[in-house]
Short mmCIF file of C-alpha atoms in Angstrom, two decimals:
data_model
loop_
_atom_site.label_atom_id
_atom_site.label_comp_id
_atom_site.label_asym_id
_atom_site.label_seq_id
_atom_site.Cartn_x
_atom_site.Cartn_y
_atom_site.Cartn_z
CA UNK X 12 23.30 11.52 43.00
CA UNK X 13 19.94 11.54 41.23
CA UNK X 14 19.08 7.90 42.99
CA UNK X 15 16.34 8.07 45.62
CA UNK X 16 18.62 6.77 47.93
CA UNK X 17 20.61 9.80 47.64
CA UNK X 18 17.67 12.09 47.70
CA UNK X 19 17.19 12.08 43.89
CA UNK X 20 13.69 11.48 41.51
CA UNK X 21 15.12 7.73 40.67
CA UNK X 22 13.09 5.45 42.38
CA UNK X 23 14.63 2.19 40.26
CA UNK X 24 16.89 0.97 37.44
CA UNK X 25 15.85 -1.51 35.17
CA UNK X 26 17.73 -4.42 34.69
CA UNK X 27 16.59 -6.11 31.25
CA UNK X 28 13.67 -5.55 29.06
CA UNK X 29 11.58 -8.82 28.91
CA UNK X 30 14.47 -11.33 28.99
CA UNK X 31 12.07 -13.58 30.12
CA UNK X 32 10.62 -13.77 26.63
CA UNK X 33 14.34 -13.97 24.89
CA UNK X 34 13.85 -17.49 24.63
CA UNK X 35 17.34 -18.75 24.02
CA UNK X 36 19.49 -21.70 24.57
CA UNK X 37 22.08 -19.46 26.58
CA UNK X 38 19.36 -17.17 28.50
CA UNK X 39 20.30 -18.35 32.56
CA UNK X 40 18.89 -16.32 35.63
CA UNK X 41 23.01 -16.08 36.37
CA UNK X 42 23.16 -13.20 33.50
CA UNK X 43 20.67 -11.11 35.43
CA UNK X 44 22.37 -11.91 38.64
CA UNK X 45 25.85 -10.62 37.09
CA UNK X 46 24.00 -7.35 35.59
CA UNK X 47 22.53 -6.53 39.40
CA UNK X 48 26.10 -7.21 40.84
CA UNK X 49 27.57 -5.27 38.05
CA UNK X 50 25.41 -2.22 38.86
CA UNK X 51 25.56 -2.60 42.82
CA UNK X 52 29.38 -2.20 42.85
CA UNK X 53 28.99 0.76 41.05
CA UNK X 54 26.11 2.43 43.82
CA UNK X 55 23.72 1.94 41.48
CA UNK X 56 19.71 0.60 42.56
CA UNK X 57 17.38 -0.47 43.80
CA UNK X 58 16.30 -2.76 40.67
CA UNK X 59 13.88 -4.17 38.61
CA UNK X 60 12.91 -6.05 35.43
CA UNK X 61 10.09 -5.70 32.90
CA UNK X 62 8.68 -9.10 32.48
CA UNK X 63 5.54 -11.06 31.00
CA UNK X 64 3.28 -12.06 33.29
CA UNK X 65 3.51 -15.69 33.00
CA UNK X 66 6.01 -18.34 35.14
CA UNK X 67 7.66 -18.68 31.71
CA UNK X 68 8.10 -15.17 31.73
CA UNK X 69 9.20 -14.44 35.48
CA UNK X 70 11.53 -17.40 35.78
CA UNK X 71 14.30 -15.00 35.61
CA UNK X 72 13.56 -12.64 38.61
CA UNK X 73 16.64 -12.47 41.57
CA UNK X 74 15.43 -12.25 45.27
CA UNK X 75 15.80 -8.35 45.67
CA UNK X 76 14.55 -7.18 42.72
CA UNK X 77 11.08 -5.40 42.14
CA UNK X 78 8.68 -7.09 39.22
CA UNK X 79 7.39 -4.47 36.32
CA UNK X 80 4.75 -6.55 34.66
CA UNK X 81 4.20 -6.19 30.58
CA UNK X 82 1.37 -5.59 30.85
CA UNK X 83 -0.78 -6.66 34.59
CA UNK X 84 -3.70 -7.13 33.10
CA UNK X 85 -5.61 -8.57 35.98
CA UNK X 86 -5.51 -8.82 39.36
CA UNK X 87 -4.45 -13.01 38.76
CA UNK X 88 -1.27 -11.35 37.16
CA UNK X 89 0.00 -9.21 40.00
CA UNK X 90 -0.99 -11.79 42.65
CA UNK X 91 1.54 -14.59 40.61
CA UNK X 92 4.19 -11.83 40.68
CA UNK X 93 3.71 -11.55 44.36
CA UNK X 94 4.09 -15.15 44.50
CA UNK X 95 6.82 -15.63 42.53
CA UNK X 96 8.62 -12.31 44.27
CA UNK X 97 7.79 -11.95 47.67
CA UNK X 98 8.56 -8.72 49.50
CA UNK X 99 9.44 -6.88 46.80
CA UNK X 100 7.34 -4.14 44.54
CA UNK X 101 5.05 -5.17 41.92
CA UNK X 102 3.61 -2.85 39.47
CA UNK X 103 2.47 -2.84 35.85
CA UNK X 104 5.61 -1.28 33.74
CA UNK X 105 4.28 -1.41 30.60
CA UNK X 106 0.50 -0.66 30.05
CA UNK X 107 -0.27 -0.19 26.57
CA UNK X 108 -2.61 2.79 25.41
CA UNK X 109 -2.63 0.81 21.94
CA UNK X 110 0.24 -0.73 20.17
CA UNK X 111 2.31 -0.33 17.46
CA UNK X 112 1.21 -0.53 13.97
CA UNK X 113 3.77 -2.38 10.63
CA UNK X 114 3.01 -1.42 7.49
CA UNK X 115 -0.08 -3.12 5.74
CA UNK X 116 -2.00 -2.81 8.50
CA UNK X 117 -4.80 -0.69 10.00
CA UNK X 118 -4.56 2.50 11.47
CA UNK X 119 -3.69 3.54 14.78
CA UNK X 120 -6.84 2.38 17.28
CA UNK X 121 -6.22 2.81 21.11
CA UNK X 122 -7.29 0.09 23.29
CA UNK X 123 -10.72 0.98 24.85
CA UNK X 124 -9.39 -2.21 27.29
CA UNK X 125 -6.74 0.13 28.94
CA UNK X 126 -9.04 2.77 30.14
CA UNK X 127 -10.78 0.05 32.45
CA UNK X 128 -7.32 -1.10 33.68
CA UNK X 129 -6.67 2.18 34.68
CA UNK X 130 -9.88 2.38 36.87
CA UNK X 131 -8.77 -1.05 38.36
CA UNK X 132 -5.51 0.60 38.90
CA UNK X 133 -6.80 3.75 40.63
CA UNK X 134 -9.20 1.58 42.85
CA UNK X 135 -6.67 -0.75 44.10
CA UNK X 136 -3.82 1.29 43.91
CA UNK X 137 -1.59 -0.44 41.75
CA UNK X 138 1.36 1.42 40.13
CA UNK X 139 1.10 1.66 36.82
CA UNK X 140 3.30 3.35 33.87
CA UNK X 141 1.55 4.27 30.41
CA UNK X 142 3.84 2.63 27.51
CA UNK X 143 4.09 4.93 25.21
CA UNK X 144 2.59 8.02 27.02
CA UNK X 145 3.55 10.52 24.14
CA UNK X 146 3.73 8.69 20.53
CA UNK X 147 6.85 9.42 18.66
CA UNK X 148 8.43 9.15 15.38
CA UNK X 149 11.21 6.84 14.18
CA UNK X 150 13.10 9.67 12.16
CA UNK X 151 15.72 8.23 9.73
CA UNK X 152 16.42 5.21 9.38
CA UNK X 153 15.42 3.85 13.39
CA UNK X 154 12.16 2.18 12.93
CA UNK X 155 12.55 -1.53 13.78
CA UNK X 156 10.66 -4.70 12.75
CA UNK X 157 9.34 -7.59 14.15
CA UNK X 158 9.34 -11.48 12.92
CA UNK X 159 8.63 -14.82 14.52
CA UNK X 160 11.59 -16.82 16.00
CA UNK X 161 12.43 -18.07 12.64
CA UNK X 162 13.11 -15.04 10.93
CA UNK X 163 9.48 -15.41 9.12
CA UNK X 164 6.57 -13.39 9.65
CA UNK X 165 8.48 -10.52 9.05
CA UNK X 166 6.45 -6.76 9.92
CA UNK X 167 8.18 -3.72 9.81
CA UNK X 168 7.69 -0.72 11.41
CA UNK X 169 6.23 2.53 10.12
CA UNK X 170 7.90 5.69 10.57
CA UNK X 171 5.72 6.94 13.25
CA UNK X 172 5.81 4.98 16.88
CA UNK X 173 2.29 6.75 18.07
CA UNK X 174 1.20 3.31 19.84
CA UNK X 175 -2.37 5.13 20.46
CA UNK X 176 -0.76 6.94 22.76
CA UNK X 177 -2.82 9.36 24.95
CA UNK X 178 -0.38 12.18 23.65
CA UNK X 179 -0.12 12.08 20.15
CA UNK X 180 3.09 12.15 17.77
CA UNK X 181 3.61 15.76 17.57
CA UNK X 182 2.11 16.59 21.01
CA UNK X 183 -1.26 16.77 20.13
CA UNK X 184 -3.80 15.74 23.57
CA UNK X 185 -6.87 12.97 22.80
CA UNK X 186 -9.59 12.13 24.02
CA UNK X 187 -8.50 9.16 25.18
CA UNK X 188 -5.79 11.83 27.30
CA UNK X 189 -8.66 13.79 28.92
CA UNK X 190 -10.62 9.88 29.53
CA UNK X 191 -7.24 8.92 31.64
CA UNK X 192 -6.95 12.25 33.01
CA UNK X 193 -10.43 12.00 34.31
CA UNK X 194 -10.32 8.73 35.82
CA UNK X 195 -7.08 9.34 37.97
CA UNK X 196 -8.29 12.89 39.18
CA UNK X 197 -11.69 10.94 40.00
CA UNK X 198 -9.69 8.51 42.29
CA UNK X 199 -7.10 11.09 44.09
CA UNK X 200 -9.61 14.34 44.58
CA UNK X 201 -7.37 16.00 47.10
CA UNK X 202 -4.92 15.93 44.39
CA UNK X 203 -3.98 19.37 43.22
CA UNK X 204 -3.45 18.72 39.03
CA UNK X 205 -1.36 20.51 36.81
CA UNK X 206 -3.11 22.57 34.04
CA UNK X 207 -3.47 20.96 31.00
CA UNK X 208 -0.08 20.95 28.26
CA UNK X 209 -1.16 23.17 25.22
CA UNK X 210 -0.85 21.18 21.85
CA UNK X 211 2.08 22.66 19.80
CA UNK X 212 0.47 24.65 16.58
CA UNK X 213 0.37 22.89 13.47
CA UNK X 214 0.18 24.34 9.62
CA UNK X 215 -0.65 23.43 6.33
CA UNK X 216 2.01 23.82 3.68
CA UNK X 217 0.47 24.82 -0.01
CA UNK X 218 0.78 21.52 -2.55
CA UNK X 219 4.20 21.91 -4.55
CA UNK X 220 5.67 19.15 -7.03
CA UNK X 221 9.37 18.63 -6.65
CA UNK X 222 11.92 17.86 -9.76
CA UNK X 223 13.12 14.67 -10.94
CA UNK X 224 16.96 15.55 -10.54
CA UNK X 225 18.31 11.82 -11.38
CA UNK X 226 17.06 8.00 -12.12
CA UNK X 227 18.55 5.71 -9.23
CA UNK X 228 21.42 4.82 -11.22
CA UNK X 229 23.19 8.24 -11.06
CA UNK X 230 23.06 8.54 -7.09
CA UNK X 231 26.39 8.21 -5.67
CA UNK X 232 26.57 4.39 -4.76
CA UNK X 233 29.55 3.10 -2.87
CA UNK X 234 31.39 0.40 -5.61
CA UNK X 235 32.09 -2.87 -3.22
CA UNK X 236 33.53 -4.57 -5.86
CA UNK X 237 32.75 -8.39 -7.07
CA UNK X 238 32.29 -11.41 -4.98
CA UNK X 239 31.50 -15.37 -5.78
CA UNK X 240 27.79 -14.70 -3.97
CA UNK X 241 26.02 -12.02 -2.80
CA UNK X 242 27.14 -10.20 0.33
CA UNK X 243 24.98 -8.85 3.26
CA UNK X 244 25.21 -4.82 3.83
CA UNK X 245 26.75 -5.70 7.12
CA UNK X 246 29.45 -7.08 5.47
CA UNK X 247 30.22 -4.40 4.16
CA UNK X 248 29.98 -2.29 7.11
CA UNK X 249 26.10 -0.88 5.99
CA UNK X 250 23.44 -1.08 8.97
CA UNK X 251 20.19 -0.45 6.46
CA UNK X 252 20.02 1.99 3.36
CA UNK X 253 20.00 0.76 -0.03
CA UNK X 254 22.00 -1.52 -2.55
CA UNK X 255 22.33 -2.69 -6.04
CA UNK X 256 23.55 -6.33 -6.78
CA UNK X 257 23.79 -7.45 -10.81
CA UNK X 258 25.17 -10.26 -12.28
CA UNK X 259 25.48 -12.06 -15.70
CA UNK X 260 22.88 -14.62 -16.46
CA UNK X 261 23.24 -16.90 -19.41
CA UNK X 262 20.34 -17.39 -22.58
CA UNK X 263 17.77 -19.22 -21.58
CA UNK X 264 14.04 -20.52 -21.82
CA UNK X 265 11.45 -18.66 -19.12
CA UNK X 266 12.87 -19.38 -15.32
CA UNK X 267 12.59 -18.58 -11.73
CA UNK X 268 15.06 -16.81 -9.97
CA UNK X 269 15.00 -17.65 -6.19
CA UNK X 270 16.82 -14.54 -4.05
CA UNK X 271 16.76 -14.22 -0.26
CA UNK X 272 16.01 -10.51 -0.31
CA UNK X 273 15.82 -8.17 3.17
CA UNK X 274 13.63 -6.51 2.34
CA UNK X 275 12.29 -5.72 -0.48
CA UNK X 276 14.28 -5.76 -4.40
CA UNK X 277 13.21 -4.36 -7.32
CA UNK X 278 14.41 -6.95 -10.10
CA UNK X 279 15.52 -5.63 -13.61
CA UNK X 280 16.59 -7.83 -16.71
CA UNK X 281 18.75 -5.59 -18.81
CA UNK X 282 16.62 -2.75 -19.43
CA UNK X 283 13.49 -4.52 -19.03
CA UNK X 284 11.77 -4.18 -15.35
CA UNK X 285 10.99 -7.77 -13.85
CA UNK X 286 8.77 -7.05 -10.67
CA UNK X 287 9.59 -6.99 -7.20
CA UNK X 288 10.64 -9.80 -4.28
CA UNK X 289 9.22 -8.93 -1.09
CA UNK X 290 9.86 -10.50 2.23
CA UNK X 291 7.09 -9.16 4.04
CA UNK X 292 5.11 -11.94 1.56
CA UNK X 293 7.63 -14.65 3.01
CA UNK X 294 8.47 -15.75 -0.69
CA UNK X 295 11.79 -15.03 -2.52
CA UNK X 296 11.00 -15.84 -6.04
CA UNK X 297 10.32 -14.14 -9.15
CA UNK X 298 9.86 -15.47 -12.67
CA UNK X 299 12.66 -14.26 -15.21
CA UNK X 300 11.97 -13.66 -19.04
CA UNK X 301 13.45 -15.92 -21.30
CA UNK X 302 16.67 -14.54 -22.93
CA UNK X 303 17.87 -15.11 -26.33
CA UNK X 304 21.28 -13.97 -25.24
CA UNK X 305 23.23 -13.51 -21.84
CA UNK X 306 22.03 -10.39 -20.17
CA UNK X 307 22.70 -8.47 -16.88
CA UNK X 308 20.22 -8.91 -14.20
CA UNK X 309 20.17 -6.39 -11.32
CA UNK X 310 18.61 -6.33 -7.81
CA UNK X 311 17.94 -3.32 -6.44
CA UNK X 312 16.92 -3.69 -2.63
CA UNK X 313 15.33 -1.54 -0.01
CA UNK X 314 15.97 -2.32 3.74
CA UNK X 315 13.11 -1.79 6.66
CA UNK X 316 14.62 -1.94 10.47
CA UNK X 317 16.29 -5.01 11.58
CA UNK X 318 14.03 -7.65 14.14
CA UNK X 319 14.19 -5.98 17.32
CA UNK X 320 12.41 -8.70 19.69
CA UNK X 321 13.19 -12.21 19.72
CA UNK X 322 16.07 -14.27 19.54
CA UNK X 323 16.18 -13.70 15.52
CA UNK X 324 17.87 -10.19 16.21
CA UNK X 325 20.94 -12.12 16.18
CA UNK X 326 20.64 -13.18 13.12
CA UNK X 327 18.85 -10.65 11.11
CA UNK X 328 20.58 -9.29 8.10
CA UNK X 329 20.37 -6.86 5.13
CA UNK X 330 20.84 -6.58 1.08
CA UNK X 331 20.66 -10.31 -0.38
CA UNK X 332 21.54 -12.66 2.48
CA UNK X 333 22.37 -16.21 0.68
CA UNK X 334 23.28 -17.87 -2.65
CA UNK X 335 20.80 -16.69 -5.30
CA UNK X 336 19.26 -19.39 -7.86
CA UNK X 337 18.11 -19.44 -11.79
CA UNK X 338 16.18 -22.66 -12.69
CA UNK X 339 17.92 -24.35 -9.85
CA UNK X 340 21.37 -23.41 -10.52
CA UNK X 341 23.41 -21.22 -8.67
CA UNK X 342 24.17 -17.76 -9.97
CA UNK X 343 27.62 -16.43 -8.96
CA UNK X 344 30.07 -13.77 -10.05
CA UNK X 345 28.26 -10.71 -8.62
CA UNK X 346 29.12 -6.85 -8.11
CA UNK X 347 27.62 -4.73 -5.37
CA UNK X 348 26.75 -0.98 -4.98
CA UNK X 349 25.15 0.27 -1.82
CA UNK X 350 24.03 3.63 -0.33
CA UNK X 351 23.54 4.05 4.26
CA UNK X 352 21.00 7.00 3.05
CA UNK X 353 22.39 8.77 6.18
CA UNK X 354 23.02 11.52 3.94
CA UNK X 355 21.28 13.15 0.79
CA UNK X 356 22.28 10.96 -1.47
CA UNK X 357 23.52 13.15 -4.38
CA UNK X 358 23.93 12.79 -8.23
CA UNK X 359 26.57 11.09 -9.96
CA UNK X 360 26.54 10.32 -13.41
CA UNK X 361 26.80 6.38 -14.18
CA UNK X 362 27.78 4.14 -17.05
CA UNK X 363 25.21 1.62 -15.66
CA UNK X 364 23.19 0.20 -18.59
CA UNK X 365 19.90 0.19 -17.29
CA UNK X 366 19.58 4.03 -16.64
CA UNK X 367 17.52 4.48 -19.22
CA UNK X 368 14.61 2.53 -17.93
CA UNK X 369 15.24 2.73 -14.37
CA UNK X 370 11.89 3.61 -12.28
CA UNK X 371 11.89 6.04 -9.81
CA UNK X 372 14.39 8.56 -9.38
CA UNK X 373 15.79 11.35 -7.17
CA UNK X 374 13.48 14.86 -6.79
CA UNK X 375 13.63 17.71 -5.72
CA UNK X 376 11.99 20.88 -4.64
CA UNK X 377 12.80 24.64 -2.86
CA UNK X 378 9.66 25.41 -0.57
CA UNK X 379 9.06 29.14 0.65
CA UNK X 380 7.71 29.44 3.81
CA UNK X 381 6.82 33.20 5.64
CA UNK X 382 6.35 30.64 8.90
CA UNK X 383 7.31 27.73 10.19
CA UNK X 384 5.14 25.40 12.40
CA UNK X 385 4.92 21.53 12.64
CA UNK X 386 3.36 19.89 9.52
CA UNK X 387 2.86 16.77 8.46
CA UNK X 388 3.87 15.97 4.43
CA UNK X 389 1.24 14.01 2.37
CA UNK X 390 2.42 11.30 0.28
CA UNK X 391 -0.38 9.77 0.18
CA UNK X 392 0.77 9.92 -4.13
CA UNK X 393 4.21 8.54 -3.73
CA UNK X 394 5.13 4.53 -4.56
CA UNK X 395 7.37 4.62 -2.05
CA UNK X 396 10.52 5.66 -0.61
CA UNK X 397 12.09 8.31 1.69
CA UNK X 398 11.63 12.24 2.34
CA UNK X 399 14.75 14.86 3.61
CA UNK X 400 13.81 18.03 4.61
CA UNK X 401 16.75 20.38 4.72
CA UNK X 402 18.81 17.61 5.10
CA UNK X 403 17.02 15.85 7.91
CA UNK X 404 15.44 12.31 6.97
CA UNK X 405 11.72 11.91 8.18
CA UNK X 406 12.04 8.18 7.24
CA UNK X 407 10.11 5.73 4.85
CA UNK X 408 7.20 6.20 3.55
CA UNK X 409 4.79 3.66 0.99
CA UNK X 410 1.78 3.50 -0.45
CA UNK X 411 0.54 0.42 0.91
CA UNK X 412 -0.52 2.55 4.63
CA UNK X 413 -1.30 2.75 6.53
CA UNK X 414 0.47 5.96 7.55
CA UNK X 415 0.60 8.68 4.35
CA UNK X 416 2.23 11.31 6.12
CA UNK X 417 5.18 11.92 7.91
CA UNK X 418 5.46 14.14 10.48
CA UNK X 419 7.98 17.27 10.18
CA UNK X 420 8.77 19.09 13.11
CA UNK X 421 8.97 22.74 12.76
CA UNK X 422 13.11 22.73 13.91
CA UNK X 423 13.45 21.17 10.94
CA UNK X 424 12.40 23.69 8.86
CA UNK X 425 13.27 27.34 8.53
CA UNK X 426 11.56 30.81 7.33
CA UNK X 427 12.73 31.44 3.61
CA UNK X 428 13.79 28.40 1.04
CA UNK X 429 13.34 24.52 2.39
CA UNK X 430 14.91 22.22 0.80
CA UNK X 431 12.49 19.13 0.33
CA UNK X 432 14.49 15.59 -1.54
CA UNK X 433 12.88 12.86 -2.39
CA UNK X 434 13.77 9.34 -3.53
CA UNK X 435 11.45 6.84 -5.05
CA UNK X 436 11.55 3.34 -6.66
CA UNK X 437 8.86 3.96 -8.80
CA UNK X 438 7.93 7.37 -9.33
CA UNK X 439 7.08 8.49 -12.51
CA UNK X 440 9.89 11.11 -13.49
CA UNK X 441 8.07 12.73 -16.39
CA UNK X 442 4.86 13.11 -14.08
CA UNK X 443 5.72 13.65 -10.23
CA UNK X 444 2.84 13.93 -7.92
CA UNK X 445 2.03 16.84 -5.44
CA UNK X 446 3.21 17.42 -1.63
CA UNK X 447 1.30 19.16 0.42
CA UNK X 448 1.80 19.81 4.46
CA UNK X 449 -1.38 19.01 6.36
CA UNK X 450 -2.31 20.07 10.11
CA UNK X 451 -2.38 16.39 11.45
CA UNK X 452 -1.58 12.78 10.92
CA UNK X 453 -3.52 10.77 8.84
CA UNK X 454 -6.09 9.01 10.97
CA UNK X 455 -8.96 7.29 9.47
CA UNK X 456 -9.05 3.26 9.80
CA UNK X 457 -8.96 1.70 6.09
CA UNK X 458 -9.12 -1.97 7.97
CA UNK X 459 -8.57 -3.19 11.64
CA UNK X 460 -5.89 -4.01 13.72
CA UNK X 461 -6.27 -5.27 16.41
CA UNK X 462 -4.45 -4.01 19.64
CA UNK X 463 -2.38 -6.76 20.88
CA UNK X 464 -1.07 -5.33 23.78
CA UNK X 465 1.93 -7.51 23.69
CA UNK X 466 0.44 -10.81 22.82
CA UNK X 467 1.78 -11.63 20.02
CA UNK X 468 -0.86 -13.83 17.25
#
């Protein structure tokens, strides 16, 4: 009933999202043809699909069905659409305000280009849709990652999905807002605008140091027993979250241990920390110690969000996802522990060998508040790791930016005690740092980024 056909605010339904850019060996023009049937028996439509500009990326477009161009960039782009899709709509679907930012890189920088593809917009009157209008955040565990075709390359996500959006992550207006606002008004002056949105207050939260409650060893890991090789979390039936993997390596000289790790491990010998394996540097090696006698060796690995564009979402898995190598030789007999952090994880005491000496730890802190507002907690301090605020994840944070603080919204938190829980890799237990809540993101650019604006380098 919502449907403009019926009267409703629905002009169309998309389709797909850029299956034109899938490339796979079963993508065929008769799966979109089948979804549009699908969807037409049912009353649903009129269509359309989001699509690259390109042939290559419009080579999937039915007769019928209205082109939304990622992003029309120029007026060459909407007249190939038109070519390629007579008679039907053609608008640009996705124009990007900025884009989003993976961890390492620079801050978030809008795209000055936009605001003059706006005025071409308003001058020729081409339809247009701001992607992302309002910036969001990737609470929990839902930020995603990106990766070439082969799985390398890998970029994950940070927590917050602002994109340089005109409206920022908590609902805060930019300039860049008021720049867009300006330009459309200037083209459509009989046009009668709404008063501008108020930004949602924002407070600062005094610095407070939690507790270290536990080392990593003690949380309450799920036992998944012993296998020949390591298994993937999905295996297990784990989306993301954490897991241990140890096995028994013999005495040796000096060697290197070769583990496919997604996404990141922190390797211990024994009681002796190793270093870490990280994927985002594409190598999987680490050089072990030499041992004068067999000793455990555990992996302790931290997951980002699985590939969520190209055809290597299919195969993108978590924990340790192949055989694992010492000097060349396969290693094999090896036990598993994992945690889905979609819960606090909680303390349980272990007979684990390396507790000891395990970095980081679970922490923990009760936080008085006589208000509660948005905020956004600092920390900037923290290795890295993850933040629950009265039992609500915010989602990752680490050290290497560029994003230090994660955004809480104020229905997460309550007047009287908040329960703040942190767990780190690395954190020093004896000496925690500081927390603080601050009135906005952080926003200063340490290095460029460029804006892409879906063109992937």
């Amino acid at each position: 009933p919502r449907l403009s056909k019926n009267g409703g605010p629905i002009l169309m339904v998309q389709l797909e999202n850029e299956y034109g850019s899938y490339k796979s060996p079963h993508d065929e023009l008769a799966y979109i043809e089948w979804l549009k049937d699908f969807w037409e028996k049912k009353g649903a439509g009129p269509f359309y699909l989001s699509e690259g500009s390109s042939n290559h990326h419009l080579r999937f477009v039915p007769k019928g069905v209205a082109v939304g161009l990622d992003p029309a960039d120029r007026p060459a782009d909407m007249r190939n659409a038109l070519r390629i899709a007579p008679g039907v709509p053609v608008f640009s679907s996705e124009t990007y305000p900025g884009w989003l930012r993976h961890w390492g890189e620079g801050n978030w920088t809008p795209s000055r280009k936009t605001l003059n593809s706006v005025r071409w917009y308003m001058k020729d009157g081409v339809s247009f849709n701001l992607f992302v209008y309002h910036g969001g955040t990737n609470f929990g565990l839902t930020a995603g990652s990106n990766s070439n075709e082969k799985g390398g390359k890998f970029q994950p996500d940070l927590t917050s999905y602002d994109y340089g959006s005109p409206v920022g992550e908590h609902g805060n207006l930019t300039k860049e807002y008021f720049e867009y606002r300006d330009i459309i008004l200037g083209a459509l002056p009989e046009l009668k605008a709404p008063a501008v949105p108020q930004t949602p207050p924002t407070m600062e939260v005094a610095a407070f140091t939690p507790d270290f409650v536990c080392n990593l060893t003690q949380v309450d890991w799920r036992a998944e027993g012993e296998s020949e090789h390591p298994r993937t979390l999905e295996s297990v039936g784990q989306n993301q979250g954490l897991a241990v993997y140890s096995v028994e390596v013999p005495a040796g000289a000096e060697a290197t241990l070769q583990a496919p790790v997604h996404d990141y491990g922190v390797v211990y010998m024994g009681q002796e920390y190793v270093g870490t394996i990280n994927r985002m540097d594409g190598t999987n090696g680490i050089t072990l110690p030499a041992r004068k006698t067999a000793t455990t060796v555990y992996i302790l690995v931290d997951t980002f969000g699985h590939v969520n564009f190209s055809s290597y979402m299919e195969k993108d898995r978590k924990g340790i996802v192949g055989p694992v190598t010492l000097g060349g030789k396969p290693l094999t007999g090896w036990s598993m522990r994992v945690h889905p952090l979609t819960a606090v994880p909680v303390e349980k005491p272990s007979d684990c060998p390396c507790s000891a000496n395990v970095r980081g730890g679970m922490f923990k802190a009760a936080v008085r508040l006589e208000q509660v507002q948005d905020t956004f907690l600092d920390m900037a301090a923290w290795p890295k790791g993850y933040v629950w605020v009265n039992g609500h994840l915010l989602g990752r944070y680490w050290n290497i930016g560029p994003q230090e603080r994660l955004y809480c919204p104020a229905e997460f938190l309550k007047q009287g005690d908040n329960e703040i829980v942190v767990l780190d890799l690395f954190a020093n237990r004896n000496n925690p740092p500081a927390i603080s809540g601050k009135t906005e993101r952080n926003m200063e650019v340490k290095k460029e980024t460029k804006s892409l604006n879906n063109q992937w380098d």
